[in-house]
PDB file of C-alpha atoms in Angstrom:
ATOM      1  CA  GLU E   1       0.000   0.000   0.000  1.00  0.00           C
ATOM      2  CA  PRO E   2       1.419   3.423  -0.923  1.00  0.00           C
ATOM      3  CA  GLU E   3       2.465   5.557   2.002  1.00  0.00           C
ATOM      4  CA  VAL E   4       3.732   8.995   2.912  1.00  0.00           C
ATOM      5  CA  THR E   5       7.435   8.946   3.720  1.00  0.00           C
ATOM      6  CA  GLN E   6       9.288  11.476   5.831  1.00  0.00           C
ATOM      7  CA  THR E   7      12.967  12.116   6.414  1.00  0.00           C
ATOM      8  CA  PRO E   8      14.774  12.321   8.684  1.00  0.00           C
ATOM      9  CA  SER E   9      13.017  10.361  11.408  1.00  0.00           C
ATOM     10  CA  HIS E  10      14.817  12.389  14.070  1.00  0.00           C
ATOM     11  CA  GLN E  11      16.530  15.768  13.749  1.00  0.00           C
ATOM     12  CA  VAL E  12      18.549  17.411  16.503  1.00  0.00           C
ATOM     13  CA  THR E  13      19.437  21.047  15.919  1.00  0.00           C
ATOM     14  CA  GLN E  14      20.913  23.933  17.862  1.00  0.00           C
ATOM     15  CA  MET E  15      18.573  26.804  18.657  1.00  0.00           C
ATOM     16  CA  GLY E  16      18.763  29.498  16.003  1.00  0.00           C
ATOM     17  CA  GLN E  17      19.645  27.102  13.188  1.00  0.00           C
ATOM     18  CA  GLU E  18      17.510  26.358  10.168  1.00  0.00           C
ATOM     19  CA  VAL E  19      16.015  22.923   9.521  1.00  0.00           C
ATOM     20  CA  ILE E  20      14.359  21.386   6.501  1.00  0.00           C
ATOM     21  CA  LEU E  21      11.964  18.507   6.970  1.00  0.00           C
ATOM     22  CA  ARG E  22      11.264  16.397   3.925  1.00  0.00           C
ATOM     23  CA  CYS E  23       8.200  14.502   2.817  1.00  0.00           C
ATOM     24  CA  VAL E  24       7.251  12.404  -0.179  1.00  0.00           C
ATOM     25  CA  PRO E  25       3.450  12.345  -0.404  1.00  0.00           C
ATOM     26  CA  ILE E  26       1.531   9.484  -1.982  1.00  0.00           C
ATOM     27  CA  SER E  27       2.064   9.833  -5.716  1.00  0.00           C
ATOM     28  CA  ASN E  28      -1.489  10.433  -6.953  1.00  0.00           C
ATOM     29  CA  HIS E  29      -2.432  12.753  -4.098  1.00  0.00           C
ATOM     30  CA  LEU E  30      -3.049  16.415  -4.802  1.00  0.00           C
ATOM     31  CA  TYR E  31      -3.346  17.915  -1.323  1.00  0.00           C
ATOM     32  CA  PHE E  32      -0.477  18.147   1.122  1.00  0.00           C
ATOM     33  CA  TYR E  33      -0.340  19.152   4.759  1.00  0.00           C
ATOM     34  CA  TRP E  34       2.009  19.707   7.655  1.00  0.00           C
ATOM     35  CA  TYR E  35       0.934  19.140  11.252  1.00  0.00           C
ATOM     36  CA  ARG E  36       2.884  19.162  14.476  1.00  0.00           C
ATOM     37  CA  GLN E  37       2.379  17.439  17.797  1.00  0.00           C
ATOM     38  CA  ILE E  38       4.179  18.677  20.871  1.00  0.00           C
ATOM     39  CA  LEU E  39       4.843  15.826  23.274  1.00  0.00           C
ATOM     40  CA  GLY E  40       1.691  14.938  25.176  1.00  0.00           C
ATOM     41  CA  GLN E  41      -0.460  17.435  23.305  1.00  0.00           C
ATOM     42  CA  LYS E  42      -2.885  17.277  20.414  1.00  0.00           C
ATOM     43  CA  VAL E  43      -2.073  17.286  16.737  1.00  0.00           C
ATOM     44  CA  GLU E  44      -2.083  20.866  15.398  1.00  0.00           C
ATOM     45  CA  PHE E  45      -2.538  21.995  11.828  1.00  0.00           C
ATOM     46  CA  LEU E  46       0.238  24.113  10.327  1.00  0.00           C
ATOM     47  CA  VAL E  47      -0.360  24.495   6.601  1.00  0.00           C
ATOM     48  CA  SER E  48      -2.130  22.996   3.615  1.00  0.00           C
ATOM     49  CA  PHE E  49      -0.836  23.089   0.038  1.00  0.00           C
ATOM     50  CA  TYR E  50      -2.738  22.585  -3.173  1.00  0.00           C
ATOM     51  CA  ASN E  51      -2.052  23.394  -6.808  1.00  0.00           C
ATOM     52  CA  ASN E  52       1.470  24.574  -5.980  1.00  0.00           C
ATOM     53  CA  GLU E  53       0.449  27.136  -3.443  1.00  0.00           C
ATOM     54  CA  ILE E  54      -0.511  27.464   0.197  1.00  0.00           C
ATOM     55  CA  SER E  55      -4.275  27.133   0.539  1.00  0.00           C
ATOM     56  CA  GLU E  56      -4.546  27.637   4.287  1.00  0.00           C
ATOM     57  CA  LYS E  57      -2.269  28.193   7.255  1.00  0.00           C
ATOM     58  CA  SER E  58      -2.702  28.410  10.982  1.00  0.00           C
ATOM     59  CA  GLU E  59      -1.531  31.055  13.422  1.00  0.00           C
ATOM     60  CA  ILE E  60       1.425  28.831  14.228  1.00  0.00           C
ATOM     61  CA  PHE E  61       2.676  29.065  10.645  1.00  0.00           C
ATOM     62  CA  ASP E  62       4.292  32.487  10.846  1.00  0.00           C
ATOM     63  CA  ASP E  63       7.205  33.977   8.898  1.00  0.00           C
ATOM     64  CA  GLN E  64       9.554  31.496  10.523  1.00  0.00           C
ATOM     65  CA  PHE E  65       7.998  28.718   8.459  1.00  0.00           C
ATOM     66  CA  SER E  66       7.861  28.061   4.739  1.00  0.00           C
ATOM     67  CA  VAL E  67       6.868  25.175   2.498  1.00  0.00           C
ATOM     68  CA  GLU E  68       7.995  24.209  -0.952  1.00  0.00           C
ATOM     69  CA  ARG E  69       7.370  21.571  -3.552  1.00  0.00           C
ATOM     70  CA  PRO E  70      10.722  21.687  -5.304  1.00  0.00           C
ATOM     71  CA  ASP E  71       9.926  18.887  -7.752  1.00  0.00           C
ATOM     72  CA  GLY E  72       7.158  16.463  -8.631  1.00  0.00           C
ATOM     73  CA  SER E  73       7.597  14.268  -5.593  1.00  0.00           C
ATOM     74  CA  ASN E  74       8.992  16.154  -2.595  1.00  0.00           C
ATOM     75  CA  PHE E  75       7.220  18.506  -0.184  1.00  0.00           C
ATOM     76  CA  THR E  76       9.379  20.313   2.359  1.00  0.00           C
ATOM     77  CA  LEU E  77       8.876  22.330   5.520  1.00  0.00           C
ATOM     78  CA  LYS E  78      11.596  24.835   6.389  1.00  0.00           C
ATOM     79  CA  ILE E  79      11.867  26.306   9.854  1.00  0.00           C
ATOM     80  CA  ARG E  80      14.211  29.266  10.145  1.00  0.00           C
ATOM     81  CA  SER E  81      15.899  30.415  13.336  1.00  0.00           C
ATOM     82  CA  THR E  82      14.552  27.532  15.396  1.00  0.00           C
ATOM     83  CA  LYS E  83      13.398  28.043  18.981  1.00  0.00           C
ATOM     84  CA  LEU E  84      13.198  25.634  21.888  1.00  0.00           C
ATOM     85  CA  GLU E  85       9.418  25.568  21.596  1.00  0.00           C
ATOM     86  CA  ASP E  86       9.671  24.259  18.037  1.00  0.00           C
ATOM     87  CA  SER E  87      10.598  20.883  19.502  1.00  0.00           C
ATOM     88  CA  ALA E  88       7.794  18.530  18.426  1.00  0.00           C
ATOM     89  CA  MET E  89       6.872  15.703  16.109  1.00  0.00           C
ATOM     90  CA  TYR E  90       6.165  17.063  12.654  1.00  0.00           C
ATOM     91  CA  PHE E  91       3.789  15.056  10.493  1.00  0.00           C
ATOM     92  CA  CYS E  92       3.325  15.361   6.770  1.00  0.00           C
ATOM     93  CA  ALA E  93       0.020  14.178   5.311  1.00  0.00           C
ATOM     94  CA  SER E  94      -1.539  13.946   1.881  1.00  0.00           C
ATOM     95  CA  SER E  95      -4.978  13.289   0.470  1.00  0.00           C
ATOM     96  CA  GLU E  96      -6.207  12.295  -2.949  1.00  0.00           C
ATOM     97  CA  GLY E  97      -8.956  14.844  -3.179  1.00  0.00           C
ATOM     98  CA  ASP E  98     -11.049  17.414  -1.447  1.00  0.00           C
ATOM     99  CA  ASN E  99     -12.370  16.107   1.876  1.00  0.00           C
ATOM    100  CA  GLN E 100     -10.740  12.735   1.360  1.00  0.00           C
ATOM    101  CA  PRO E 101      -8.938  10.973   4.234  1.00  0.00           C
ATOM    102  CA  GLN E 102      -5.525  12.356   4.984  1.00  0.00           C
ATOM    103  CA  HIS E 103      -2.764   9.795   5.245  1.00  0.00           C
ATOM    104  CA  PHE E 104       0.060  10.618   7.600  1.00  0.00           C
ATOM    105  CA  GLY E 105       3.735   9.877   7.414  1.00  0.00           C
ATOM    106  CA  ASP E 106       5.632   8.465  10.380  1.00  0.00           C
ATOM    107  CA  GLY E 107       6.790  11.931  11.357  1.00  0.00           C
ATOM    108  CA  THR E 108      10.062  13.696  12.059  1.00  0.00           C
ATOM    109  CA  ARG E 109      10.915  14.200  15.702  1.00  0.00           C
ATOM    110  CA  LEU E 110      12.570  17.622  15.922  1.00  0.00           C
ATOM    111  CA  SER E 111      14.618  18.350  19.020  1.00  0.00           C
ATOM    112  CA  ILE E 112      15.947  21.878  19.501  1.00  0.00           C
ATOM    113  CA  LEU E 113      18.807  22.224  21.964  1.00  0.00           C
TER     114      LEU E 113
ATOM    115  CA  GLY N   1     -10.879  28.166  17.814  1.00  0.00           C
ATOM    116  CA  GLN N   2     -12.874  25.034  17.140  1.00  0.00           C
ATOM    117  CA  ASN N   3     -13.425  23.023  20.323  1.00  0.00           C
ATOM    118  CA  ILE N   4     -13.449  19.294  19.871  1.00  0.00           C
ATOM    119  CA  ASP N   5     -14.082  17.376  23.054  1.00  0.00           C
ATOM    120  CA  GLN N   6     -13.482  13.738  23.822  1.00  0.00           C
ATOM    121  CA  PRO N   7     -12.746  11.852  27.042  1.00  0.00           C
ATOM    122  CA  THR N   8      -9.104  11.765  28.038  1.00  0.00           C
ATOM    123  CA  GLU N   9      -8.873   8.128  29.025  1.00  0.00           C
ATOM    124  CA  MET N  10     -10.937   4.946  28.899  1.00  0.00           C
ATOM    125  CA  THR N  11     -10.323   1.371  29.986  1.00  0.00           C
ATOM    126  CA  ALA N  12     -12.074  -1.689  28.609  1.00  0.00           C
ATOM    127  CA  THR N  13     -11.723  -5.448  28.749  1.00  0.00           C
ATOM    128  CA  GLU N  14     -10.434  -7.667  25.963  1.00  0.00           C
ATOM    129  CA  GLY N  15     -13.341  -9.017  23.919  1.00  0.00           C
ATOM    130  CA  ALA N  16     -15.717  -6.270  25.027  1.00  0.00           C
ATOM    131  CA  ILE N  17     -17.229  -3.304  23.169  1.00  0.00           C
ATOM    132  CA  VAL N  18     -16.221   0.305  23.826  1.00  0.00           C
ATOM    133  CA  GLN N  19     -17.721   3.564  22.610  1.00  0.00           C
ATOM    134  CA  ILE N  20     -15.598   6.711  22.380  1.00  0.00           C
ATOM    135  CA  ASN N  21     -17.573   9.935  22.095  1.00  0.00           C
ATOM    136  CA  CYS N  22     -16.650  13.196  20.428  1.00  0.00           C
ATOM    137  CA  THR N  23     -18.501  16.504  20.417  1.00  0.00           C
ATOM    138  CA  TYR N  24     -17.716  19.536  18.291  1.00  0.00           C
ATOM    139  CA  GLN N  25     -19.157  22.897  17.365  1.00  0.00           C
ATOM    140  CA  THR N  26     -21.583  22.527  14.467  1.00  0.00           C
ATOM    141  CA  SER N  27     -20.933  25.817  12.674  1.00  0.00           C
ATOM    142  CA  GLY N  28     -19.109  25.215   9.398  1.00  0.00           C
ATOM    143  CA  PHE N  29     -18.892  21.461   9.900  1.00  0.00           C
ATOM    144  CA  ASN N  30     -17.789  19.597   6.786  1.00  0.00           C
ATOM    145  CA  GLY N  31     -16.682  16.124   7.790  1.00  0.00           C
ATOM    146  CA  LEU N  32     -15.375  14.129  10.735  1.00  0.00           C
ATOM    147  CA  PHE N  33     -12.521  11.652  10.800  1.00  0.00           C
ATOM    148  CA  TRP N  34     -11.362   9.142  13.374  1.00  0.00           C
ATOM    149  CA  TYR N  35      -7.705   8.214  13.623  1.00  0.00           C
ATOM    150  CA  GLN N  36      -5.825   5.689  15.736  1.00  0.00           C
ATOM    151  CA  GLN N  37      -2.440   6.678  17.117  1.00  0.00           C
ATOM    152  CA  HIS N  38      -0.114   4.326  18.932  1.00  0.00           C
ATOM    153  CA  ALA N  39       2.420   6.006  21.189  1.00  0.00           C
ATOM    154  CA  GLY N  40       5.235   7.568  19.190  1.00  0.00           C
ATOM    155  CA  GLU N  41       3.664   6.707  15.854  1.00  0.00           C
ATOM    156  CA  ALA N  42       1.687   8.482  13.152  1.00  0.00           C
ATOM    157  CA  PRO N  43      -2.103   8.777  13.197  1.00  0.00           C
ATOM    158  CA  THR N  44      -3.705   6.058  11.086  1.00  0.00           C
ATOM    159  CA  PHE N  45      -7.023   6.716   9.347  1.00  0.00           C
ATOM    160  CA  LEU N  46      -9.951   4.668  10.654  1.00  0.00           C
ATOM    161  CA  SER N  47     -13.199   6.197   9.422  1.00  0.00           C
ATOM    162  CA  TYR N  48     -14.893   9.184   7.853  1.00  0.00           C
ATOM    163  CA  ASN N  49     -18.407  10.573   8.348  1.00  0.00           C
ATOM    164  CA  VAL N  50     -19.956  13.531   6.585  1.00  0.00           C
ATOM    165  CA  LEU N  51     -23.615  12.470   6.567  1.00  0.00           C
ATOM    166  CA  ASP N  52     -25.731  11.385   9.535  1.00  0.00           C
ATOM    167  CA  GLY N  53     -25.676   7.730  10.408  1.00  0.00           C
ATOM    168  CA  LEU N  54     -23.434   4.794  11.002  1.00  0.00           C
ATOM    169  CA  GLU N  55     -20.419   3.762   8.952  1.00  0.00           C
ATOM    170  CA  GLU N  56     -19.212   0.229   9.602  1.00  0.00           C
ATOM    171  CA  LYS N  57     -15.795  -1.149   8.773  1.00  0.00           C
ATOM    172  CA  GLY N  58     -15.042  -4.506  10.308  1.00  0.00           C
ATOM    173  CA  ARG N  59     -14.703  -4.255  14.087  1.00  0.00           C
ATOM    174  CA  PHE N  60     -14.864  -0.466  13.906  1.00  0.00           C
ATOM    175  CA  SER N  61     -17.966   1.674  13.391  1.00  0.00           C
ATOM    176  CA  SER N  62     -18.436   5.413  13.513  1.00  0.00           C
ATOM    177  CA  PHE N  63     -21.637   7.369  13.997  1.00  0.00           C
ATOM    178  CA  LEU N  64     -22.442  10.985  13.255  1.00  0.00           C
ATOM    179  CA  SER N  65     -25.268  13.334  14.211  1.00  0.00           C
ATOM    180  CA  ARG N  66     -24.658  16.673  12.553  1.00  0.00           C
ATOM    181  CA  SER N  67     -27.511  18.445  14.313  1.00  0.00           C
ATOM    182  CA  LYS N  68     -26.131  17.459  17.707  1.00  0.00           C
ATOM    183  CA  GLY N  69     -22.482  17.992  16.856  1.00  0.00           C
ATOM    184  CA  TYR N  70     -21.791  14.467  18.055  1.00  0.00           C
ATOM    185  CA  SER N  71     -19.922  11.422  16.868  1.00  0.00           C
ATOM    186  CA  TYR N  72     -18.805   8.168  18.390  1.00  0.00           C
ATOM    187  CA  LEU N  73     -16.348   5.458  17.478  1.00  0.00           C
ATOM    188  CA  LEU N  74     -17.424   1.952  18.399  1.00  0.00           C
ATOM    189  CA  LEU N  75     -14.832  -0.779  18.758  1.00  0.00           C
ATOM    190  CA  LYS N  76     -16.076  -4.366  19.003  1.00  0.00           C
ATOM    191  CA  GLU N  77     -14.321  -7.556  20.077  1.00  0.00           C
ATOM    192  CA  LEU N  78     -11.531  -5.571  21.649  1.00  0.00           C
ATOM    193  CA  GLN N  79      -8.014  -6.871  21.272  1.00  0.00           C
ATOM    194  CA  MET N  80      -4.922  -5.945  23.268  1.00  0.00           C
ATOM    195  CA  LYS N  81      -3.461  -4.279  20.176  1.00  0.00           C
ATOM    196  CA  ASP N  82      -6.369  -1.810  20.199  1.00  0.00           C
ATOM    197  CA  SER N  83      -4.707  -0.047  23.145  1.00  0.00           C
ATOM    198  CA  ALA N  84      -3.914   3.342  21.603  1.00  0.00           C
ATOM    199  CA  SER N  85      -5.109   6.915  21.428  1.00  0.00           C
ATOM    200  CA  TYR N  86      -8.172   7.564  19.278  1.00  0.00           C
ATOM    201  CA  LEU N  87      -8.295  10.990  17.718  1.00  0.00           C
ATOM    202  CA  CYS N  88     -11.438  12.752  16.598  1.00  0.00           C
ATOM    203  CA  ALA N  89     -10.689  15.271  13.840  1.00  0.00           C
ATOM    204  CA  VAL N  90     -13.108  17.686  12.208  1.00  0.00           C
ATOM    205  CA  ARG N  91     -12.950  19.604   8.961  1.00  0.00           C
ATOM    206  CA  PHE N  92     -14.612  22.984   8.932  1.00  0.00           C
ATOM    207  CA  GLY N  93     -15.494  25.069   5.898  1.00  0.00           C
ATOM    208  CA  ALA N  94     -15.913  24.141   2.261  1.00  0.00           C
ATOM    209  CA  GLN N  95     -13.127  26.118   0.614  1.00  0.00           C
ATOM    210  CA  THR N  96     -11.359  24.010  -1.987  1.00  0.00           C
ATOM    211  CA  GLY N  97      -7.938  23.049  -0.720  1.00  0.00           C
ATOM    212  CA  ALA N  98      -8.774  24.056   2.826  1.00  0.00           C
ATOM    213  CA  ASN N  99      -8.970  20.556   4.132  1.00  0.00           C
ATOM    214  CA  ASN N 100      -7.106  21.160   7.340  1.00  0.00           C
ATOM    215  CA  LEU N 101      -8.280  19.085  10.249  1.00  0.00           C
ATOM    216  CA  PHE N 102      -8.831  20.208  13.807  1.00  0.00           C
ATOM    217  CA  PHE N 103      -7.986  17.459  16.238  1.00  0.00           C
ATOM    218  CA  GLY N 104      -9.271  16.691  19.672  1.00  0.00           C
ATOM    219  CA  THR N 105      -6.787  15.823  22.377  1.00  0.00           C
ATOM    220  CA  GLY N 106      -7.434  12.131  21.815  1.00  0.00           C
ATOM    221  CA  THR N 107      -8.840   9.385  24.015  1.00  0.00           C
ATOM    222  CA  ARG N 108      -6.246   7.012  25.390  1.00  0.00           C
ATOM    223  CA  LEU N 109      -7.810   3.543  25.418  1.00  0.00           C
ATOM    224  CA  THR N 110      -6.301   0.818  27.557  1.00  0.00           C
ATOM    225  CA  VAL N 111      -7.461  -2.731  26.883  1.00  0.00           C
ATOM    226  CA  ILE N 112      -6.985  -5.073  29.840  1.00  0.00           C
ATOM    227  CA  PRO N 113      -7.088  -8.875  29.841  1.00  0.00           C
TER     228      PRO N 113
END
């Protein structure tokens, strides 16, 4: 069964550095998402991406964050000038169509030191 | 924000039936999803409801009442491997591409022998 893949599985970074989290959505899916989950808390929406542009973003997704689809398969989340509170599990998800189930990758655990 | 409420924890016996409830604000509702999440892993899609009624999929069923802003996930013939968190997630709005989900805090289910 096709799945969403994310790399790396764990990223440790010094505060203030930039990180790029990578995702390969399911190949025939058109909608892409990033979510984060701080340890012990609920899953929170960050951004959705459709037709090569951001379609919606949350209050969390400020100027520190950006997304890109650099080619036909990858979908990346860049976090600039990381802060301690950015430490979380970051999940990429994709869906085939509008209001279709979103399938999640295994996540990248980001640890900011 | 959109409040999505579900019990924090539940315990049930192997072989039994358990019902996990979820309530949400009805304004702008456009679909409800249930996900299973084992500790440290990604959410896995279980079911989707957008119309009133019961959706059955093997041992798992999900019910929706849009007028009441209420859903439940029913798990039958519980197995030890069903011990996990069950996340209720709601989509609000009908804007194309705006498929972001709002998650509840999850219900941690413990299945005991």
